[in-house]
PDB file of C-alpha atoms in Angstrom:
ATOM      1  CA  UNK A   1       0.000   0.000   0.000  1.00 76.00           C
ATOM      2  CA  UNK A   2       1.150   3.534  -0.632  1.00 84.00           C
ATOM      3  CA  UNK A   3       1.432   6.175   2.063  1.00 89.00           C
ATOM      4  CA  UNK A   4       2.674   9.716   2.602  1.00 94.00           C
ATOM      5  CA  UNK A   5       4.127  11.335   5.701  1.00 96.00           C
ATOM      6  CA  UNK A   6       4.506  15.066   6.024  1.00 97.00           C
ATOM      7  CA  UNK A   7       6.784  16.029   8.884  1.00 93.00           C
ATOM      8  CA  UNK A   8       5.553  19.092  10.683  1.00 91.00           C
ATOM      9  CA  UNK A   9       1.870  19.948  10.681  1.00 93.00           C
ATOM     10  CA  UNK A  10       2.797  23.629  11.105  1.00 96.00           C
ATOM     11  CA  UNK A  11       5.793  25.487   9.711  1.00 97.00           C
ATOM     12  CA  UNK A  12       6.453  29.144  10.366  1.00 97.00           C
ATOM     13  CA  UNK A  13       8.977  31.220   8.409  1.00 97.00           C
ATOM     14  CA  UNK A  14       9.761  34.883   8.056  1.00 97.00           C
ATOM     15  CA  UNK A  15       9.021  36.693   4.839  1.00 97.00           C
ATOM     16  CA  UNK A  16      12.022  36.284   2.536  1.00 97.00           C
ATOM     17  CA  UNK A  17      13.278  33.155   4.288  1.00 98.00           C
ATOM     18  CA  UNK A  18      13.672  29.704   2.773  1.00 98.00           C
ATOM     19  CA  UNK A  19      10.598  27.488   2.781  1.00 98.00           C
ATOM     20  CA  UNK A  20      11.156  23.752   3.275  1.00 98.00           C
ATOM     21  CA  UNK A  21       8.173  21.422   3.600  1.00 98.00           C
ATOM     22  CA  UNK A  22       9.002  17.766   4.053  1.00 98.00           C
ATOM     23  CA  UNK A  23       7.332  14.794   2.424  1.00 97.00           C
ATOM     24  CA  UNK A  24       8.280  11.130   2.585  1.00 96.00           C
ATOM     25  CA  UNK A  25       6.391   8.434   0.743  1.00 93.00           C
ATOM     26  CA  UNK A  26       6.165   4.695   0.442  1.00 89.00           C
ATOM     27  CA  UNK A  27       5.198   2.863  -2.700  1.00 83.00           C
ATOM     28  CA  UNK A  28       5.977  -0.557  -4.073  1.00 77.00           C
ATOM     29  CA  UNK A  29       6.189   0.802  -7.610  1.00 79.00           C
ATOM     30  CA  UNK A  30       7.822   3.922  -9.042  1.00 80.00           C
ATOM     31  CA  UNK A  31       5.544   6.653  -7.813  1.00 85.00           C
ATOM     32  CA  UNK A  32       4.015   9.751  -9.235  1.00 90.00           C
ATOM     33  CA  UNK A  33       4.263  12.507  -6.643  1.00 93.00           C
ATOM     34  CA  UNK A  34       2.341  15.728  -6.288  1.00 94.00           C
ATOM     35  CA  UNK A  35       2.258  18.855  -4.181  1.00 96.00           C
ATOM     36  CA  UNK A  36      -1.021  20.728  -3.814  1.00 95.00           C
ATOM     37  CA  UNK A  37      -1.750  24.028  -2.117  1.00 95.00           C
ATOM     38  CA  UNK A  38      -5.039  24.887  -0.446  1.00 92.00           C
ATOM     39  CA  UNK A  39      -5.900  28.442   0.498  1.00 91.00           C
ATOM     40  CA  UNK A  40      -8.587  28.985   3.162  1.00 85.00           C
ATOM     41  CA  UNK A  41     -12.012  27.818   2.036  1.00 78.00           C
ATOM     42  CA  UNK A  42     -10.733  26.944  -1.417  1.00 83.00           C
ATOM     43  CA  UNK A  43      -9.998  23.834  -3.420  1.00 84.00           C
ATOM     44  CA  UNK A  44      -6.760  22.049  -4.205  1.00 90.00           C
ATOM     45  CA  UNK A  45      -4.397  23.716  -6.629  1.00 91.00           C
ATOM     46  CA  UNK A  46      -1.594  21.723  -8.184  1.00 91.00           C
ATOM     47  CA  UNK A  47       1.827  23.214  -7.448  1.00 95.00           C
ATOM     48  CA  UNK A  48       3.957  20.627  -9.187  1.00 94.00           C
ATOM     49  CA  UNK A  49       4.231  16.954  -9.984  1.00 92.00           C
ATOM     50  CA  UNK A  50       6.918  14.306 -10.501  1.00 92.00           C
ATOM     51  CA  UNK A  51       6.197  11.700 -13.165  1.00 86.00           C
ATOM     52  CA  UNK A  52       9.536   9.896 -13.527  1.00 78.00           C
ATOM     53  CA  UNK A  53      11.232  12.454 -15.745  1.00 77.00           C
ATOM     54  CA  UNK A  54      13.590  15.022 -14.211  1.00 85.00           C
ATOM     55  CA  UNK A  55      14.114  14.552 -10.487  1.00 89.00           C
ATOM     56  CA  UNK A  56      14.074  18.303  -9.829  1.00 94.00           C
ATOM     57  CA  UNK A  57      10.627  19.590 -10.613  1.00 95.00           C
ATOM     58  CA  UNK A  58       9.739  23.243 -10.906  1.00 95.00           C
ATOM     59  CA  UNK A  59       6.226  24.389 -10.196  1.00 94.00           C
ATOM     60  CA  UNK A  60       4.163  27.508  -9.958  1.00 94.00           C
ATOM     61  CA  UNK A  61       4.780  30.470  -7.659  1.00 94.00           C
ATOM     62  CA  UNK A  62       8.520  29.767  -7.433  1.00 96.00           C
ATOM     63  CA  UNK A  63       8.200  26.384  -5.736  1.00 97.00           C
ATOM     64  CA  UNK A  64      10.249  23.349  -6.616  1.00 97.00           C
ATOM     65  CA  UNK A  65      10.676  19.823  -5.307  1.00 97.00           C
ATOM     66  CA  UNK A  66      13.336  17.169  -5.666  1.00 95.00           C
ATOM     67  CA  UNK A  67      12.588  13.481  -5.932  1.00 94.00           C
ATOM     68  CA  UNK A  68      15.146  11.427  -4.017  1.00 94.00           C
ATOM     69  CA  UNK A  69      14.532   7.743  -4.454  1.00 91.00           C
ATOM     70  CA  UNK A  70      17.201   6.694  -1.943  1.00 92.00           C
ATOM     71  CA  UNK A  71      15.508   8.777   0.747  1.00 93.00           C
ATOM     72  CA  UNK A  72      11.933   8.177  -0.488  1.00 93.00           C
ATOM     73  CA  UNK A  73      11.459  11.911  -0.218  1.00 95.00           C
ATOM     74  CA  UNK A  74       9.893  14.683  -2.234  1.00 96.00           C
ATOM     75  CA  UNK A  75      10.487  17.836  -0.209  1.00 98.00           C
ATOM     76  CA  UNK A  76       9.036  21.155  -1.365  1.00 98.00           C
ATOM     77  CA  UNK A  77      11.171  24.279  -1.307  1.00 98.00           C
ATOM     78  CA  UNK A  78      10.997  27.943  -2.166  1.00 98.00           C
ATOM     79  CA  UNK A  79      14.041  30.213  -1.805  1.00 97.00           C
ATOM     80  CA  UNK A  80      12.164  33.237  -0.488  1.00 97.00           C
ATOM     81  CA  UNK A  81       8.795  33.130   1.242  1.00 97.00           C
ATOM     82  CA  UNK A  82       6.104  35.653   0.450  1.00 97.00           C
ATOM     83  CA  UNK A  83       3.146  36.529   2.618  1.00 96.00           C
ATOM     84  CA  UNK A  84       0.840  35.145  -0.070  1.00 96.00           C
ATOM     85  CA  UNK A  85       2.413  31.682   0.383  1.00 97.00           C
ATOM     86  CA  UNK A  86       0.579  31.224   3.675  1.00 97.00           C
ATOM     87  CA  UNK A  87      -1.667  28.215   3.079  1.00 96.00           C
ATOM     88  CA  UNK A  88      -2.018  24.474   3.664  1.00 95.00           C
ATOM     89  CA  UNK A  89       0.244  22.271   1.573  1.00 97.00           C
ATOM     90  CA  UNK A  90      -0.461  18.635   0.791  1.00 96.00           C
ATOM     91  CA  UNK A  91       1.900  16.046  -0.621  1.00 96.00           C
ATOM     92  CA  UNK A  92       0.301  13.141  -2.473  1.00 94.00           C
ATOM     93  CA  UNK A  93       1.449   9.918  -4.095  1.00 92.00           C
ATOM     94  CA  UNK A  94      -0.015   7.828  -6.846  1.00 87.00           C
ATOM     95  CA  UNK A  95       1.621   4.465  -6.841  1.00 73.00           C
ATOM     96  CA  UNK A  96       0.594   0.883  -6.521  1.00 66.00           C
ATOM     97  CA  UNK A  97      -3.132   0.864  -7.041  1.00 69.00           C
ATOM     98  CA  UNK A  98      -5.393  -0.086  -9.872  1.00 66.00           C
ATOM     99  CA  UNK A  99      -7.805   2.741  -9.264  1.00 69.00           C
ATOM    100  CA  UNK A 100      -5.295   5.521  -9.949  1.00 81.00           C
ATOM    101  CA  UNK A 101      -6.120   7.110  -6.620  1.00 88.00           C
ATOM    102  CA  UNK A 102      -3.968   9.630  -4.797  1.00 91.00           C
ATOM    103  CA  UNK A 103      -2.987   9.135  -1.196  1.00 92.00           C
ATOM    104  CA  UNK A 104      -2.481  12.404   0.651  1.00 94.00           C
ATOM    105  CA  UNK A 105      -0.286  13.319   3.553  1.00 95.00           C
ATOM    106  CA  UNK A 106      -1.704  15.029   6.594  1.00 94.00           C
ATOM    107  CA  UNK A 107      -0.828  18.479   5.312  1.00 95.00           C
ATOM    108  CA  UNK A 108       1.481  21.244   6.510  1.00 97.00           C
ATOM    109  CA  UNK A 109       0.166  24.660   7.359  1.00 96.00           C
ATOM    110  CA  UNK A 110       2.694  27.282   6.304  1.00 97.00           C
ATOM    111  CA  UNK A 111       2.643  30.568   8.193  1.00 97.00           C
ATOM    112  CA  UNK A 112       4.680  33.532   6.943  1.00 97.00           C
ATOM    113  CA  UNK A 113       5.646  36.227   9.418  1.00 96.00           C
ATOM    114  CA  UNK A 114       6.285  39.798   8.257  1.00 94.00           C
TER     115      UNK A 114
ATOM    116  CA  UNK B   1      -7.348  25.801 -19.065  1.00 74.00           C
ATOM    117  CA  UNK B   2      -9.903  23.005 -18.622  1.00 80.00           C
ATOM    118  CA  UNK B   3     -11.604  22.826 -15.245  1.00 88.00           C
ATOM    119  CA  UNK B   4     -13.519  20.341 -13.159  1.00 93.00           C
ATOM    120  CA  UNK B   5     -16.789  21.969 -12.153  1.00 94.00           C
ATOM    121  CA  UNK B   6     -18.669  21.085  -8.981  1.00 96.00           C
ATOM    122  CA  UNK B   7     -22.149  22.127  -7.918  1.00 95.00           C
ATOM    123  CA  UNK B   8     -23.381  23.268  -5.523  1.00 95.00           C
ATOM    124  CA  UNK B   9     -20.506  24.991  -3.781  1.00 94.00           C
ATOM    125  CA  UNK B  10     -22.267  24.687  -0.457  1.00 96.00           C
ATOM    126  CA  UNK B  11     -25.138  22.455   0.642  1.00 97.00           C
ATOM    127  CA  UNK B  12     -26.890  22.233   3.969  1.00 98.00           C
ATOM    128  CA  UNK B  13     -29.044  19.198   4.609  1.00 97.00           C
ATOM    129  CA  UNK B  14     -30.886  17.649   7.516  1.00 97.00           C
ATOM    130  CA  UNK B  15     -29.657  14.434   9.035  1.00 97.00           C
ATOM    131  CA  UNK B  16     -31.265  11.452   7.344  1.00 97.00           C
ATOM    132  CA  UNK B  17     -31.820  13.204   4.037  1.00 98.00           C
ATOM    133  CA  UNK B  18     -30.270  12.160   0.742  1.00 97.00           C
ATOM    134  CA  UNK B  19     -27.928  14.489  -1.122  1.00 98.00           C
ATOM    135  CA  UNK B  20     -26.494  14.392  -4.603  1.00 97.00           C
ATOM    136  CA  UNK B  21     -23.247  16.184  -5.324  1.00 97.00           C
ATOM    137  CA  UNK B  22     -22.560  16.956  -8.941  1.00 97.00           C
ATOM    138  CA  UNK B  23     -19.403  17.218 -10.965  1.00 97.00           C
ATOM    139  CA  UNK B  24     -18.491  17.840 -14.570  1.00 96.00           C
ATOM    140  CA  UNK B  25     -15.043  16.311 -15.184  1.00 95.00           C
ATOM    141  CA  UNK B  26     -12.680  17.377 -17.930  1.00 92.00           C
ATOM    142  CA  UNK B  27     -14.088  16.023 -21.155  1.00 87.00           C
ATOM    143  CA  UNK B  28     -11.179  13.903 -22.396  1.00 87.00           C
ATOM    144  CA  UNK B  29     -10.286  12.455 -18.985  1.00 91.00           C
ATOM    145  CA  UNK B  30     -10.998   8.787 -18.378  1.00 89.00           C
ATOM    146  CA  UNK B  31     -10.730   8.431 -14.592  1.00 92.00           C
ATOM    147  CA  UNK B  32     -13.061  10.189 -12.197  1.00 95.00           C
ATOM    148  CA  UNK B  33     -12.805  10.410  -8.416  1.00 96.00           C
ATOM    149  CA  UNK B  34     -14.418  11.616  -5.254  1.00 97.00           C
ATOM    150  CA  UNK B  35     -12.406  12.651  -2.215  1.00 97.00           C
ATOM    151  CA  UNK B  36     -13.494  14.223   1.002  1.00 97.00           C
ATOM    152  CA  UNK B  37     -11.864  16.460   3.581  1.00 94.00           C
ATOM    153  CA  UNK B  38     -13.342  16.744   7.044  1.00 94.00           C
ATOM    154  CA  UNK B  39     -12.644  20.190   8.473  1.00 89.00           C
ATOM    155  CA  UNK B  40      -9.039  20.475   9.604  1.00 85.00           C
ATOM    156  CA  UNK B  41      -8.095  16.999   8.423  1.00 88.00           C
ATOM    157  CA  UNK B  42      -6.382  15.527   5.416  1.00 89.00           C
ATOM    158  CA  UNK B  43      -7.912  14.726   2.062  1.00 93.00           C
ATOM    159  CA  UNK B  44      -9.255  11.160   1.933  1.00 95.00           C
ATOM    160  CA  UNK B  45      -9.972   9.050  -1.115  1.00 94.00           C
ATOM    161  CA  UNK B  46     -13.511   7.771  -1.492  1.00 97.00           C
ATOM    162  CA  UNK B  47     -13.870   6.169  -4.907  1.00 96.00           C
ATOM    163  CA  UNK B  48     -12.470   6.023  -8.418  1.00 94.00           C
ATOM    164  CA  UNK B  49     -14.519   5.390 -11.542  1.00 94.00           C
ATOM    165  CA  UNK B  50     -13.304   4.158 -14.907  1.00 91.00           C
ATOM    166  CA  UNK B  51     -15.087   2.796 -17.948  1.00 89.00           C
ATOM    167  CA  UNK B  52     -18.469   3.284 -16.301  1.00 90.00           C
ATOM    168  CA  UNK B  53     -17.722   1.286 -13.206  1.00 92.00           C
ATOM    169  CA  UNK B  54     -16.030   1.654  -9.841  1.00 94.00           C
ATOM    170  CA  UNK B  55     -12.357   0.718 -10.129  1.00 92.00           C
ATOM    171  CA  UNK B  56     -11.418   1.193  -6.495  1.00 92.00           C
ATOM    172  CA  UNK B  57     -13.076   2.367  -3.301  1.00 93.00           C
ATOM    173  CA  UNK B  58     -11.991   3.037   0.246  1.00 93.00           C
ATOM    174  CA  UNK B  59     -13.476   1.648   3.430  1.00 93.00           C
ATOM    175  CA  UNK B  60     -15.247   4.976   3.862  1.00 94.00           C
ATOM    176  CA  UNK B  61     -17.262   4.315   0.701  1.00 96.00           C
ATOM    177  CA  UNK B  62     -19.861   1.996   2.185  1.00 94.00           C
ATOM    178  CA  UNK B  63     -23.432   1.254   1.132  1.00 94.00           C
ATOM    179  CA  UNK B  64     -24.450   4.765   2.080  1.00 96.00           C
ATOM    180  CA  UNK B  65     -22.567   6.094  -0.922  1.00 97.00           C
ATOM    181  CA  UNK B  66     -23.016   5.578  -4.637  1.00 97.00           C
ATOM    182  CA  UNK B  67     -21.630   7.132  -7.793  1.00 97.00           C
ATOM    183  CA  UNK B  68     -23.081   7.464 -11.233  1.00 94.00           C
ATOM    184  CA  UNK B  69     -22.225   8.878 -14.615  1.00 91.00           C
ATOM    185  CA  UNK B  70     -25.753   9.476 -15.844  1.00 86.00           C
ATOM    186  CA  UNK B  71     -24.741  10.997 -19.156  1.00 87.00           C
ATOM    187  CA  UNK B  72     -21.599  11.840 -21.089  1.00 78.00           C
ATOM    188  CA  UNK B  73     -20.607  14.785 -18.950  1.00 87.00           C
ATOM    189  CA  UNK B  74     -21.845  14.538 -15.356  1.00 93.00           C
ATOM    190  CA  UNK B  75     -20.450  12.470 -12.496  1.00 96.00           C
ATOM    191  CA  UNK B  76     -22.445  12.341  -9.280  1.00 97.00           C
ATOM    192  CA  UNK B  77     -21.951  11.248  -5.699  1.00 98.00           C
ATOM    193  CA  UNK B  78     -25.093  10.271  -3.814  1.00 98.00           C
ATOM    194  CA  UNK B  79     -25.105  10.050  -0.049  1.00 98.00           C
ATOM    195  CA  UNK B  80     -28.149   8.300   1.350  1.00 96.00           C
ATOM    196  CA  UNK B  81     -29.453   9.021   4.836  1.00 95.00           C
ATOM    197  CA  UNK B  82     -26.802  11.589   5.729  1.00 97.00           C
ATOM    198  CA  UNK B  83     -25.192  11.596   9.161  1.00 97.00           C
ATOM    199  CA  UNK B  84     -23.614  14.449  11.087  1.00 97.00           C
ATOM    200  CA  UNK B  85     -20.181  12.964  10.449  1.00 96.00           C
ATOM    201  CA  UNK B  86     -20.714  13.262   6.692  1.00 97.00           C
ATOM    202  CA  UNK B  87     -20.164  16.994   7.047  1.00 97.00           C
ATOM    203  CA  UNK B  88     -17.072  17.705   4.997  1.00 97.00           C
ATOM    204  CA  UNK B  89     -15.715  19.246   1.832  1.00 95.00           C
ATOM    205  CA  UNK B  90     -16.206  16.851  -1.063  1.00 97.00           C
ATOM    206  CA  UNK B  91     -13.835  17.143  -4.002  1.00 96.00           C
ATOM    207  CA  UNK B  92     -14.361  15.709  -7.433  1.00 97.00           C
ATOM    208  CA  UNK B  93     -11.332  15.073  -9.629  1.00 95.00           C
ATOM    209  CA  UNK B  94     -10.570  13.674 -13.028  1.00 94.00           C
ATOM    210  CA  UNK B  95      -7.340  12.463 -14.556  1.00 91.00           C
ATOM    211  CA  UNK B  96      -5.905  11.975 -17.988  1.00 83.00           C
ATOM    212  CA  UNK B  97      -2.568  11.744 -19.647  1.00 75.00           C
ATOM    213  CA  UNK B  98      -1.173  14.866 -18.000  1.00 67.00           C
ATOM    214  CA  UNK B  99      -2.338  14.367 -14.459  1.00 74.00           C
ATOM    215  CA  UNK B 100      -5.024  15.147 -12.004  1.00 84.00           C
ATOM    216  CA  UNK B 101      -7.384  18.109 -11.817  1.00 90.00           C
ATOM    217  CA  UNK B 102      -9.527  18.810  -8.773  1.00 92.00           C
ATOM    218  CA  UNK B 103     -12.738  20.778  -8.607  1.00 93.00           C
ATOM    219  CA  UNK B 104     -13.191  23.559  -6.096  1.00 91.00           C
ATOM    220  CA  UNK B 105     -15.318  21.357  -3.867  1.00 94.00           C
ATOM    221  CA  UNK B 106     -18.773  21.164  -2.337  1.00 96.00           C
ATOM    222  CA  UNK B 107     -19.008  21.957   1.343  1.00 96.00           C
ATOM    223  CA  UNK B 108     -21.661  19.669   2.809  1.00 98.00           C
ATOM    224  CA  UNK B 109     -23.089  20.577   6.190  1.00 98.00           C
ATOM    225  CA  UNK B 110     -25.396  18.065   7.854  1.00 98.00           C
ATOM    226  CA  UNK B 111     -27.521  19.538  10.653  1.00 97.00           C
TER     227      UNK B 111
END
């Protein structure tokens, strides 16, 4: 079965500081990995996805993530946080299932201090 | 850019009533899904639908739930005899060659 663990349910950074949101996964087959962002009372917006091409994936709003098979990780980073980045971030994996479903991590709430 | 459309955006229903949540997936996608998110919790998979039948479902998706693709465009989730604990945001999604797209959700409140 596939699973996702996001370390840190809350992360707080200062505006302009590095953002690092951690995601570790398990999957018995090469996974597809996703990061979604959810703003308050809104839906899920895709930030970026890994689909077995380049291991460093660039997404929207200056975010990127690196797939590291040896560490089973797919951490999300952004060099300089902006106040508008404050939101909930979800990592998800699509791996070993016939139904094509995504399994989500518990989410990380990012807070950005001025 | 193509979107997944969900209606209504918010529905309030009395406990024990039936509700139908509606979705219009992206037209050339083949897989359709329902997920739910209880307030403050993570997004949970309910069911996936492919080739006009359920391809996978979670333990949450019991006999209270059903899905249907009544025509070529709509995809519905029916919840029979709603319970207070069914209150959640319900997301529809569809997937094709280039990945997943989620709708903006229906917030269901059972009172």
